[in-house]
GROMACS .gro file of C-alpha atoms in nm:
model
   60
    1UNK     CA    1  -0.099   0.887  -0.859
    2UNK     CA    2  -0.435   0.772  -1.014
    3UNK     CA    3  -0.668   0.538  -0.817
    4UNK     CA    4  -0.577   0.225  -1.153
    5UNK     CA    5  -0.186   0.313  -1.082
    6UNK     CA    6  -0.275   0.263  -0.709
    7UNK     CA    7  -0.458  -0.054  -0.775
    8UNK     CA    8  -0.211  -0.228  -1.000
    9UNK     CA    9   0.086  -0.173  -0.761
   10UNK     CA   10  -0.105  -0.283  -0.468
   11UNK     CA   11  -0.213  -0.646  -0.674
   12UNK     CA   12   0.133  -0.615  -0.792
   13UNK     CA   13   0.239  -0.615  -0.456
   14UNK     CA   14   0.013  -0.896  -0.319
   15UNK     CA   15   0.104  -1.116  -0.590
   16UNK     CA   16   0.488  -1.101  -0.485
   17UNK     CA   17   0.466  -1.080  -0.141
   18UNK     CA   18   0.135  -1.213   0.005
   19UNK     CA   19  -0.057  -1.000   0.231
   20UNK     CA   20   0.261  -0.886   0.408
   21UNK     CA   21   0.288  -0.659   0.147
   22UNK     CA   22   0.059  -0.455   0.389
   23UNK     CA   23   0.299  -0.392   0.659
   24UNK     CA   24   0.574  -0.312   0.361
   25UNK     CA   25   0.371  -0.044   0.208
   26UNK     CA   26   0.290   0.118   0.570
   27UNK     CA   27   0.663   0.108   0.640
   28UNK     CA   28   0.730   0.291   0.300
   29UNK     CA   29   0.497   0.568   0.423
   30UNK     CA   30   0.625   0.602   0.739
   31UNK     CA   31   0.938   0.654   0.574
   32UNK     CA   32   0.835   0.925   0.286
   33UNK     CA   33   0.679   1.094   0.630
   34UNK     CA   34   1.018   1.091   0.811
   35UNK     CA   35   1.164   1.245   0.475
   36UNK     CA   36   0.856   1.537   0.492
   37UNK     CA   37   0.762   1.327   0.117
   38UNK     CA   38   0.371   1.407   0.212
   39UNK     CA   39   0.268   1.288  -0.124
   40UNK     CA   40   0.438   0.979  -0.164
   41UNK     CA   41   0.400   0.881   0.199
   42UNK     CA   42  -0.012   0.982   0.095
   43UNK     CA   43   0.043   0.739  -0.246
   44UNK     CA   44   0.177   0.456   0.022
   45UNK     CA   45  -0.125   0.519   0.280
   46UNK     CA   46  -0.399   0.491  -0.059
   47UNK     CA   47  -0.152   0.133  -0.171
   48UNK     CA   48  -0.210  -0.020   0.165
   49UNK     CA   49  -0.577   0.069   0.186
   50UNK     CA   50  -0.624  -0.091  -0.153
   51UNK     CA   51  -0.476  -0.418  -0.057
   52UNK     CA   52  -0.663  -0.438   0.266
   53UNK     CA   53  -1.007  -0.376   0.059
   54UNK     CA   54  -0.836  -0.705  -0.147
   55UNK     CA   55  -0.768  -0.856   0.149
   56UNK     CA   56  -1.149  -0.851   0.265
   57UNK     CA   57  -1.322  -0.840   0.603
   58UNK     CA   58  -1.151  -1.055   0.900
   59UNK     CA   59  -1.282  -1.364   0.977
   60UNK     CA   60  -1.306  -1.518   1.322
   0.00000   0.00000   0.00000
């Protein structure tokens, strides 16, 4: 998947389901890797690193 398709489906995702979209897209991964789907669970891993770059640094 290309680093734009990765980027649109992670605002995609943000847009519909807040930042809880995080925790959805590492649960997708974990479930491609419990399948042996290495490349989707990868796609998934690259998803939910974009939308915590959206999501910015943590504030205290």
């Amino acid at each position: 998947m290309s680093e734009t398709q990765i980027h649109v489906i992670a605002r995609q995702m943000v847009e519909r389901h807040g930042f809880e979209a995080i925790a959805q897209a590492a649960q997708m991964a974990q479930d491609c890797e419990r399948k042996g789907d290495a490349e989707d669970a990868r796609d998934w891993r690259h998803i939910e690193d974009a939308m915590k770059m959206m999501r910015g640094p943590h504030q205290s």
